[in-house]
Each structure stands twice: as C-alpha cells, then as structure tokens.
Amino acid sequence: MPTTRLTVRVVLLLAVLTGGGCRAQSFNDSEFGDITVDDRVPVAGINEQPPGSIPVTNQNAAPEDEDDLSDYIVDDDVVIANGSFDAAIQPNATMPELAVSSAIINGMPVPRHKYPFMVSLQEVHENFHFCGGSLITSIHVITAAHCLTDENGRPDKEANHFRVGVGMHNHKGNSDNHYFRVKRIQIHQQYRGVSAGYLNDIALLTLDESVTRRRGLNAGVITLPAGPRDDAPPWTTVRAIGWGLTENAVPGIFKDPPLLLQGALFRVLNSVACSKQARERIAPSKICIDSSHRAACEGDSGGPLFRQLPSRKYQLIGIASYVAGSCLQKGSANVFTRVSHHVHWIKAALRSDAGSQSPSSQCRRISEGGLSCLICVRGSQHSKQCSRPSSPGIDWRGRNWAHYCDFHGNDISNHNIGPELCGPKCQTVPECTHFAFNPHYGKCWLKRGTMDKKNAQYHDDSGRICGVRV
C-alpha cells in the first residue's frame, strides 16, 4: 500500500490522563510549570494529502532488527550533553492510518523560555516552521530523520535550504540573532522511511557556530540518557512541546500554527499497551505516550518528549516520529523514537562531527571576534596552565576513573570568564561526563584517556587539549 509523508503538520493525538490504575512516576507537577492540555509532537513522514486520507503503511509489523552498533566503540557509562545550562499483539497486525487533521484542542502556551533547548527548523526563504528539534550541545541539534528525507528515507533537504531558530517562544518575528545556519546533517544510516516503519527516525544537525556566541540569546541544552538502560519506565510522567495547530483542521482551508510554544503532559505506555494502541509490534527503539483521553492533535515532528530528573534537569526521552490512528480518535498512540536506544549512535555522530574538522580550524572559528573558551594544542602544555591549584586560576586534578580541570574564581589570566560561557564548550564533547558550576567555581569531569574540552582546560598528556584562550 502506498504511504504518504507529512512534513510538518502531521498530527498527534495528545492526551493528559486524569486517573486510572496506572500511577505516574513521583514527579512534582509543579516542576513542569503551568501545564495544560497540549503537546505538539509530529508525525512521521507522509506526503501531503487531504486530511483524513493518509494511509501510513500497510506493512506486516515484524520485529525490527536491532541497531548494528558494532562499528561504534564507545563507553556505555559516559554521559553526554549534561544539561546544566540554564507483546499481546498479533504479529501480522497492520499499522493504522496517520491522521492529518492537525489540531490541538485546549492547547495552552508553556511559560516563556522555560524550555530553552527547544528549536524550530525553518525554510530559509519562506520562514516556514516545518519541524522541531532539541539542543543537546551548544552546536548540535537532535531531530527526526523524516524531517530531512523523503518517504523512502532519501535525503531531500540541503543544509543551506533551512535554518535553526534558537531561544524562541514565538516562532515568528524574531531577529536574525536567533537563527543559525546548518553546517552538517547526519541521518541515521539505517533509517529507511515509511517502508521500514520509521525505525531509527533520528538525525543530528551541526550548527555553523555555537549558540553561546550570541548575546542575549535564551538558549540551553537538554540532558541525554547516560546509556541504553537510562530510560523512562512505563507510566512515567513526560512532556511534549512544539508549535502545532491548536484547532481542528478544515479540509481545503489552510490554518497557521500557533505562534507561541505549546505543551502537555503525558504518561509513557508499556510495550504491550503501546503495541495494542498503535496496532503494530512496537520495536525497542520506539516509545509511546497515551493519547486516548481528552486532548487533540498536532504537528511538529522532531520535537522533544522529555522528563524532569530529581536534579531538576530535563532529560530527552523521545523524538516525535508519527501518530498511529486518527486525530481525536480514542485509542490512538503517539510514537516517538526512543533516545536511550540511540545513545551509541548519537555519541558516534558527535565523535564523527568532531573529527570532520581539524583542531586548528575549529579553534580559529571559535575564537573569532574576541576571547574564546577553546584553544587546541598538543602534548603536555596544559601543565603550564593547569598549575597552582591553591591560587585562582586553572587547577588540574585526577581520580582513578576520570580527570577534571576546573577553575576557582572567574578571573583566568586577567580575563573575566564566567562558567556560563565555558560550560557549553564542555558539553560539546561526548567524553565530558559531567559539568557543574556556581558563580565562583566550575568543573568538567572527563573520562580517563579521552579528549575533552573544559571551561578551563583539558586533561591527559597524550591527546589534544582544549581550554581557555587568552
């Protein structure tokens, strides 16, 4: 059966559960801000057709093959992008249709700038928002692969044809300061589009410059899972956000999506419930939210599904992929790409991106226009900078499992460098396991034997060193 691809405005049935036998994980609702009904999670690739006429795939839902991670040599216990920046189903069941009546009923805007990791992917010439995404480092955005490909998984968007809007609450009318060009696109090698049921629906974008270089930009990163087992258990309370439609679509009538960022709370379904509602055998690389109660639909593929950790940081759980069922149809399921399942791929993609540019060119780019938090050198020169641990400046220390470099006080070599400027640089490196700071102290923990950056300095005598340039 032919399938269709809906680029931006595919819908999701959003629902906020109000009771039932399943209890949400013990998160304080207030930690999610003023939540109402709404969410804008998009649907996976489908060609635009009149609302209600979009069959998604009539595939036999056979179990998926696991990602082939044999080429990725990474440590499962390495945390990347720490966001301190301020089967009871018939195997031959067919997938239901993906609804197109993009609408969100009773949707309400989220608090302004509460989720600074949210970004908008927009056509350059038309300023048209077509997908969402999440900042995971100061130069990297995670989104859905189907936002950048045709229905068969072939790339159909050039990096210079769209831009990324950062630090926005209203996705229109923003100054050029909010927009970044895309330098590189990495789509999961095993993504094959609708024919494969949108498996591995994930992509990584590299921005042409760090978001920290723009003054007055309210931008931040979201924490990624530490590994494949760092995931949200069933019935965990999660949130989805985006810029989808807020009322039912009318056939033949175009409606603009809301200007303000919308959001809603949901609960994660277990695999049995997810497979039943989606009417397909849900693969381990996917995660579902319950959308069978009140709430409606919306668009914005690539947007985040996330939870709040006890540390109050937000952790990315899913990437909006597609909706199984019709908008406003009871028993539908919103399906997301499970981020924890793809941590290995994300690390490898970040590593590949770092290796695609020479240290010298990277440092030149970062240091344009003044003081930089990064400089690349070789050998043990860091010992000259990482000295005098008892005095203000850079301090080099080690532990049996990791190294870190830190600074005490904001003054490094007579330059006032706040940790908020350098912290994101630590986060751009997969090997940075943790970063924390307060007004007078910053620390970047580095996995032993790896190359990393720090707001103050790198580590390890044998590798490249990135630290503060003065």
Coordinates of C-alpha atoms in Angstrom, one line a residue:
M1 CA 0.0 0.0 0.0
P2 CA 1.4 3.4 -0.8
T3 CA 2.3 5.6 2.1
T4 CA 2.3 9.3 2.5
R5 CA 4.6 11.7 4.1
L6 CA 3.6 14.7 6.1
T7 CA 6.4 17.0 6.6
V8 CA 5.4 19.4 9.4
R9 CA 1.9 19.3 10.3
V10 CA 1.2 15.8 10.9
V11 CA -0.9 15.3 13.8
L12 CA -0.7 13.7 17.2
L13 CA -3.5 12.9 19.5
L14 CA -2.4 14.5 22.7
A15 CA -3.9 13.4 26.0
V16 CA -3.5 14.2 29.6
L17 CA -4.5 11.2 31.7
T18 CA -6.5 12.0 34.7
G19 CA -6.5 8.8 36.7
G20 CA -6.9 5.1 36.1
G21 CA -5.0 2.3 37.7
C22 CA -1.6 3.5 36.5
R23 CA 0.3 6.0 38.5
A24 CA 2.8 8.4 37.2
Q25 CA 6.3 8.5 38.5
S26 CA 6.6 10.7 41.5
F27 CA 7.5 13.9 39.9
N28 CA 6.1 17.1 41.3
D29 CA 3.7 18.5 38.6
S30 CA 4.8 22.0 39.5
E31 CA 8.3 21.1 38.2
F32 CA 6.8 21.1 34.8
G33 CA 5.4 24.6 35.1
D34 CA 1.8 25.5 34.4
I35 CA 0.7 22.6 32.3
T36 CA -2.5 22.4 30.5
V37 CA -3.6 20.2 27.7
D38 CA -1.5 20.2 24.6
D39 CA 1.5 18.9 23.0
R40 CA 3.0 19.2 19.7
V41 CA 4.6 16.1 18.6
P42 CA 4.7 15.5 14.9
V43 CA 4.0 12.6 12.8
A44 CA 6.5 10.8 10.8
G45 CA 7.0 11.2 7.1
I46 CA 4.0 11.3 4.9
N47 CA 3.2 13.0 1.6
E48 CA 0.8 15.8 1.9
Q49 CA -2.8 14.7 1.0
P50 CA -6.2 16.0 2.0
P51 CA -6.9 15.5 5.7
G52 CA -8.1 12.1 6.6
S53 CA -6.8 10.3 3.5
I54 CA -3.3 9.4 4.6
P55 CA -2.7 5.7 4.9
V56 CA 0.6 5.3 6.6
T57 CA 1.9 1.9 5.9
N58 CA 0.3 -1.4 5.4
Q59 CA 3.3 -3.3 6.4
N60 CA 3.4 -6.5 8.3
A61 CA 4.7 -5.4 11.6
A62 CA 7.6 -7.9 12.0
P63 CA 10.1 -7.3 14.8
E64 CA 12.8 -4.9 13.9
D65 CA 16.5 -5.7 13.7
E66 CA 18.4 -4.0 16.5
D67 CA 20.8 -1.2 15.5
D68 CA 24.1 -2.5 14.4
L69 CA 26.4 -0.9 16.9
S70 CA 29.5 -3.0 16.1
D71 CA 31.2 0.0 14.4
Y72 CA 30.7 2.3 17.4
I73 CA 33.3 1.9 20.1
V74 CA 32.0 3.9 23.0
D75 CA 31.7 3.7 26.7
D76 CA 28.1 3.0 27.9
D77 CA 28.7 4.8 31.1
V78 CA 29.7 8.1 29.5
V79 CA 27.1 10.8 29.9
I80 CA 27.0 13.3 27.1
A81 CA 25.5 16.8 26.9
N82 CA 24.7 17.2 30.5
G83 CA 22.1 19.9 30.6
S84 CA 23.4 22.2 33.3
F85 CA 22.9 25.1 31.0
D86 CA 20.5 27.1 32.3
A87 CA 3.5 -8.0 23.3
A88 CA -0.1 -9.0 23.4
I89 CA -0.5 -8.1 19.8
Q90 CA -0.9 -10.2 16.7
P91 CA 2.4 -10.3 14.7
N92 CA 0.6 -9.6 11.4
A93 CA -1.3 -6.6 12.6
T94 CA -1.2 -3.7 10.2
M95 CA -0.4 -0.1 11.0
P96 CA -3.3 2.3 11.2
E97 CA -3.6 5.4 9.2
L98 CA -1.8 8.5 10.2
A99 CA -4.3 11.3 10.6
V100 CA -3.7 14.7 9.1
S101 CA -6.3 16.9 10.8
S102 CA -3.6 18.8 12.7
A103 CA -5.2 20.3 15.7
I104 CA -4.6 20.7 19.4
I105 CA -7.7 21.1 21.5
N106 CA -7.5 23.2 24.6
G107 CA -3.8 23.8 24.0
M108 CA -2.1 26.4 26.1
P109 CA 1.3 28.1 25.7
V110 CA 4.1 26.9 28.0
P111 CA 5.9 29.5 30.2
R112 CA 8.1 31.8 28.2
H113 CA 11.6 30.5 27.7
K114 CA 11.1 27.6 30.2
Y115 CA 12.5 25.1 27.7
P116 CA 15.5 26.8 26.1
F117 CA 16.6 23.6 24.4
M118 CA 13.6 23.7 22.0
V119 CA 14.4 24.8 18.5
S120 CA 12.5 25.4 15.3
L121 CA 13.6 24.2 11.9
Q122 CA 12.5 26.7 9.2
E123 CA 12.7 27.1 5.5
V124 CA 15.2 29.8 4.8
H125 CA 13.3 31.7 2.1
E126 CA 9.8 31.2 3.4
N127 CA 10.4 31.4 7.2
F128 CA 8.2 28.4 7.4
H129 CA 8.4 26.2 10.5
F130 CA 8.4 22.6 9.4
C131 CA 9.9 20.6 12.3
G132 CA 11.1 20.9 15.9
G133 CA 14.3 19.8 17.5
S134 CA 16.3 19.8 20.7
L135 CA 19.7 21.4 21.5
I136 CA 22.0 18.7 23.1
T137 CA 25.2 20.7 22.9
S138 CA 25.9 24.3 22.1
I139 CA 26.3 23.4 18.4
H140 CA 24.2 20.2 18.0
V141 CA 20.5 19.6 17.5
I142 CA 18.7 16.3 17.6
T143 CA 15.6 16.0 15.4
A144 CA 13.7 13.3 13.4
A145 CA 15.2 11.9 10.2
H146 CA 11.9 12.1 8.4
C147 CA 12.1 15.9 8.7
L148 CA 15.0 15.8 6.3
T149 CA 14.2 13.0 3.9
D150 CA 11.5 11.7 1.5
E151 CA 9.2 8.9 2.3
N152 CA 11.8 6.3 1.4
G153 CA 14.4 7.8 3.7
R154 CA 16.5 9.6 1.0
P155 CA 17.8 13.0 2.0
D156 CA 15.8 15.8 0.4
K157 CA 16.9 18.8 2.2
E158 CA 20.2 20.6 1.7
A159 CA 21.8 22.2 4.8
N160 CA 21.7 25.6 3.2
H161 CA 17.9 25.4 2.5
F162 CA 16.8 25.7 6.1
R163 CA 17.9 27.3 9.4
V164 CA 17.5 26.6 13.1
G165 CA 15.7 29.0 15.3
V166 CA 17.0 29.0 18.9
G167 CA 15.8 30.7 22.1
M168 CA 12.3 31.4 20.7
H169 CA 8.9 31.4 22.4
N170 CA 7.2 32.8 19.3
H171 CA 8.4 31.1 16.2
K172 CA 7.9 34.2 14.0
G173 CA 9.1 37.7 14.1
N174 CA 12.4 37.0 15.7
S175 CA 15.6 38.9 14.9
D176 CA 18.5 37.3 12.9
N177 CA 20.2 36.8 16.3
H178 CA 18.0 33.7 16.8
Y179 CA 18.8 31.9 13.6
F180 CA 21.7 29.6 12.8
R181 CA 22.8 28.0 9.6
V182 CA 23.3 24.3 9.5
K183 CA 26.8 23.1 8.6
R184 CA 26.3 19.4 8.6
I185 CA 23.4 16.9 8.6
Q186 CA 23.9 13.3 9.8
I187 CA 20.9 10.9 9.3
H188 CA 20.9 7.5 10.9
Q189 CA 22.4 5.1 8.4
Q190 CA 19.6 2.5 9.0
Y191 CA 16.7 4.9 8.5
R192 CA 14.6 3.8 5.6
G193 CA 11.4 5.8 6.0
V194 CA 7.9 4.6 5.9
S195 CA 8.7 1.2 4.3
A196 CA 10.6 0.3 7.5
G197 CA 8.0 1.7 9.9
Y198 CA 10.1 4.8 10.7
L199 CA 12.7 2.8 12.5
N200 CA 15.8 4.8 13.5
D201 CA 14.0 8.1 12.9
I202 CA 16.8 10.3 14.2
A203 CA 19.2 12.8 12.8
L204 CA 21.9 15.2 14.1
L205 CA 22.4 18.7 12.9
T206 CA 25.6 20.7 13.4
L207 CA 25.2 24.4 13.6
D208 CA 27.7 26.8 11.9
E209 CA 28.6 28.4 15.2
S210 CA 28.0 27.9 19.0
V211 CA 24.8 29.4 20.4
T212 CA 26.9 30.8 23.2
R213 CA 28.4 33.4 20.9
R214 CA 25.1 35.2 20.5
R215 CA 24.5 37.8 23.2
G216 CA 21.0 37.9 24.8
L217 CA 20.0 34.5 23.4
N218 CA 18.0 32.4 25.8
A219 CA 19.4 29.0 24.8
G220 CA 20.2 25.9 26.8
V221 CA 20.8 22.2 26.3
I222 CA 18.8 19.1 27.3
T223 CA 20.4 16.2 29.1
L224 CA 20.7 12.9 27.1
P225 CA 20.3 9.4 28.7
A226 CA 23.5 8.0 30.0
G227 CA 23.1 4.8 28.2
P228 CA 20.5 2.3 26.8
R229 CA 19.1 1.5 30.2
D230 CA 18.7 5.1 31.3
D231 CA 15.1 5.4 30.2
A232 CA 11.7 6.4 31.4
P233 CA 9.8 3.5 32.9
P234 CA 6.2 2.9 31.9
W235 CA 3.7 5.3 33.3
T236 CA 6.4 7.9 33.9
T237 CA 5.0 11.5 33.5
V238 CA 6.6 13.2 30.5
R239 CA 6.0 16.3 28.5
A240 CA 6.0 17.1 24.8
I241 CA 6.2 20.6 23.3
G242 CA 6.1 22.2 19.9
W243 CA 4.4 24.6 17.6
G244 CA 1.5 22.6 16.1
L245 CA -2.1 23.6 15.2
T246 CA -4.4 24.4 18.1
E247 CA -7.8 23.6 16.5
N248 CA -9.2 21.1 14.1
A249 CA -8.1 21.4 10.6
V250 CA -10.8 22.1 7.9
P251 CA -10.3 20.3 4.6
G252 CA -9.2 22.8 1.9
I253 CA -8.6 25.6 4.5
F254 CA -5.0 26.4 5.5
K255 CA -4.5 27.4 9.1
D256 CA -1.4 28.8 10.6
P257 CA 0.1 27.0 13.6
P258 CA 0.1 28.9 16.9
L259 CA 2.8 31.5 17.3
L260 CA 3.6 30.5 20.9
L261 CA 5.2 27.3 22.0
Q262 CA 2.6 24.8 23.3
G263 CA 3.0 21.8 25.6
A264 CA 1.2 19.0 27.5
L265 CA 1.9 16.2 30.0
F266 CA 1.5 12.5 29.2
R267 CA 2.3 9.1 30.5
V268 CA 4.6 6.6 28.9
L269 CA 2.9 3.4 27.8
N270 CA 4.5 0.0 28.3
S271 CA 5.3 -2.1 25.2
V272 CA 2.1 -4.2 25.4
A273 CA -0.2 -1.2 25.7
C274 CA 1.8 0.7 23.1
S275 CA 1.6 -2.2 20.6
K276 CA -2.1 -2.6 21.2
Q277 CA -2.9 1.1 20.7
A278 CA -0.6 1.5 17.8
R279 CA -1.8 -1.7 16.2
E280 CA 1.8 -2.7 15.4
R281 CA 4.5 -4.6 17.2
I282 CA 6.4 -1.7 18.7
A283 CA 10.2 -2.1 18.4
P284 CA 12.5 -1.4 21.3
S285 CA 13.8 1.7 19.5
K286 CA 10.3 3.3 19.9
I287 CA 8.4 4.7 22.8
C288 CA 4.7 5.6 23.0
I289 CA 2.6 8.0 25.0
D290 CA -1.1 7.5 25.8
S291 CA -3.3 9.8 23.8
S292 CA -6.6 8.1 24.3
H293 CA -8.2 10.7 26.5
R294 CA -9.0 14.4 26.1
A295 CA -6.6 16.4 24.1
A296 CA -6.1 16.6 20.4
C297 CA -3.7 16.5 17.7
E298 CA -0.8 18.5 16.3
G299 CA 2.1 18.7 14.1
D300 CA 5.9 19.2 14.7
S301 CA 7.9 16.1 14.0
G302 CA 11.3 16.1 15.5
G303 CA 10.2 17.8 18.7
P304 CA 11.2 16.5 22.2
L305 CA 9.5 14.2 24.6
F306 CA 11.2 14.7 28.0
R307 CA 11.0 14.2 31.7
Q308 CA 12.4 16.1 34.7
L309 CA 15.0 14.4 36.8
P310 CA 15.3 14.7 40.6
S311 CA 18.1 17.1 39.8
R312 CA 15.5 19.3 38.1
K313 CA 17.3 18.9 34.8
Y314 CA 15.3 17.9 31.8
Q315 CA 16.2 14.6 30.1
L316 CA 15.3 13.8 26.5
I317 CA 13.3 10.6 26.2
G318 CA 11.8 10.6 22.7
I319 CA 11.8 12.4 19.3
A320 CA 8.4 12.9 17.8
S321 CA 8.0 10.5 14.9
Y322 CA 4.4 9.6 14.0
V323 CA 0.9 9.1 15.2
A324 CA -0.8 5.7 14.8
G325 CA -4.5 6.4 14.4
S326 CA -6.7 9.3 13.6
C327 CA -6.7 12.7 15.3
L328 CA -9.2 12.8 18.1
Q329 CA -9.7 9.1 17.8
K330 CA -9.8 7.2 21.1
G331 CA -7.2 4.6 21.4
S332 CA -4.6 6.2 19.2
A333 CA -0.9 6.3 20.1
N334 CA 1.8 8.9 19.6
V335 CA 5.0 7.1 18.7
F336 CA 8.5 8.6 19.3
T337 CA 12.0 7.5 18.6
R338 CA 13.4 6.2 21.9
V339 CA 16.5 8.3 22.6
S340 CA 18.1 5.9 25.1
H341 CA 18.2 3.2 22.3
H342 CA 20.2 5.5 20.1
V343 CA 22.7 6.9 22.6
H344 CA 25.5 4.9 20.9
W345 CA 24.6 6.4 17.6
I346 CA 24.5 9.9 19.0
K347 CA 27.9 9.5 20.6
A348 CA 29.3 8.2 17.3
A349 CA 27.8 11.0 15.4
L350 CA 29.2 13.6 17.7
R351 CA 32.6 11.9 17.5
S352 CA 32.4 11.9 13.8
D353 CA 31.5 15.6 13.7
A354 CA 34.4 16.5 15.9
G355 CA 36.7 14.5 13.7
S356 CA 35.5 16.2 10.5
Q357 CA 37.2 19.4 11.3
S358 CA 40.8 20.0 12.2
P359 CA 41.6 21.3 15.7
S360 CA 43.2 24.4 14.3
S361 CA 40.2 25.3 12.1
Q362 CA 37.9 24.6 15.0
C363 CA 39.8 26.9 17.3
R364 CA 40.0 29.7 14.7
R365 CA 36.3 29.5 14.2
I366 CA 35.5 29.6 17.9
S367 CA 37.9 32.4 18.7
E368 CA 36.7 34.8 16.0
G369 CA 35.7 38.2 17.4
G370 CA 37.5 38.0 20.7
L371 CA 38.1 35.8 23.7
S372 CA 37.4 32.2 23.3
C373 CA 36.7 29.4 25.7
L374 CA 38.5 26.9 23.4
I375 CA 42.0 26.6 22.1
C376 CA 43.6 23.4 20.7
V377 CA 47.2 22.5 21.4
R378 CA 49.1 19.2 21.8
G379 CA 51.2 17.5 24.3
S380 CA 51.6 18.4 28.0
Q381 CA 51.3 22.2 27.6
H382 CA 48.3 22.1 29.8
S383 CA 50.6 21.7 32.8
K384 CA 51.6 25.3 32.3
Q385 CA 48.0 26.5 32.6
C386 CA 46.7 23.8 35.0
S387 CA 49.0 24.8 37.8
R388 CA 49.0 26.4 41.2
P389 CA 45.9 24.6 42.4
S390 CA 45.7 26.7 45.6
S391 CA 45.5 30.0 43.7
P392 CA 42.8 31.5 41.5
G393 CA 43.1 30.1 38.0
I394 CA 43.2 26.7 36.5
D395 CA 43.6 23.5 38.5
W396 CA 44.3 20.1 37.2
R397 CA 43.4 17.0 39.1
G398 CA 42.8 13.3 38.6
R399 CA 40.9 10.4 40.0
N400 CA 41.1 6.7 39.4
W401 CA 38.3 6.8 36.9
A402 CA 38.3 10.3 35.5
H403 CA 40.2 13.6 35.1
Y404 CA 38.8 17.0 35.5
C405 CA 40.0 20.5 35.1
D406 CA 38.5 23.4 37.0
F407 CA 38.9 27.0 37.9
H408 CA 38.4 28.8 41.1
G409 CA 37.0 32.3 40.7
N410 CA 36.0 34.0 37.5
D411 CA 39.4 35.5 36.7
I412 CA 41.6 33.4 34.5
S413 CA 44.8 35.1 33.2
N414 CA 43.3 38.6 33.8
H415 CA 40.2 37.8 31.8
N416 CA 36.8 37.5 33.5
I417 CA 35.4 34.3 32.1
G418 CA 32.2 33.2 33.7
P419 CA 31.4 29.5 33.9
E420 CA 28.3 30.0 31.9
L421 CA 30.4 30.9 28.9
C422 CA 32.6 27.9 29.1
G423 CA 30.3 25.2 30.3
P424 CA 28.6 24.7 27.0
K425 CA 32.1 24.0 25.4
C426 CA 32.5 21.1 27.8
Q427 CA 29.1 19.8 26.7
T428 CA 30.1 19.7 23.0
V429 CA 32.3 16.7 23.7
P430 CA 30.9 13.2 24.2
E431 CA 33.6 12.3 26.7
C432 CA 32.6 15.1 29.1
T433 CA 30.8 13.1 31.7
H434 CA 29.6 15.9 33.9
F435 CA 29.7 19.7 34.2
A436 CA 28.7 21.8 37.1
F437 CA 29.3 25.4 38.2
N438 CA 28.3 28.1 40.6
P439 CA 29.3 31.8 40.5
H440 CA 32.8 31.0 41.8
Y441 CA 33.6 27.5 40.6
G442 CA 33.4 25.3 37.5
K443 CA 34.3 21.7 36.9
C444 CA 34.3 19.5 33.9
W445 CA 34.7 15.8 34.5
L446 CA 36.5 13.9 31.8
K447 CA 36.6 10.2 31.1
R448 CA 40.1 8.9 31.6
G449 CA 42.0 8.6 28.3
T450 CA 39.6 10.6 26.2
M451 CA 40.0 14.0 24.5
D452 CA 37.8 16.7 26.1
K453 CA 37.3 20.4 26.5
K454 CA 36.7 22.3 29.6
N455 CA 35.8 25.8 30.5
A456 CA 39.3 26.0 31.9
Q457 CA 41.4 23.3 30.3
Y458 CA 41.6 19.8 29.0
H459 CA 43.4 16.7 30.5
D460 CA 45.7 13.8 29.5
D461 CA 49.2 14.5 28.3
S462 CA 48.9 12.4 25.2
G463 CA 46.0 14.0 23.3
R464 CA 44.6 17.2 22.0
I465 CA 43.9 19.8 24.6
C466 CA 41.1 22.3 24.5
G467 CA 40.9 25.0 27.1
V468 CA 40.8 28.8 27.6
R469 CA 42.4 31.0 25.1
V470 CA 43.7 34.3 26.5

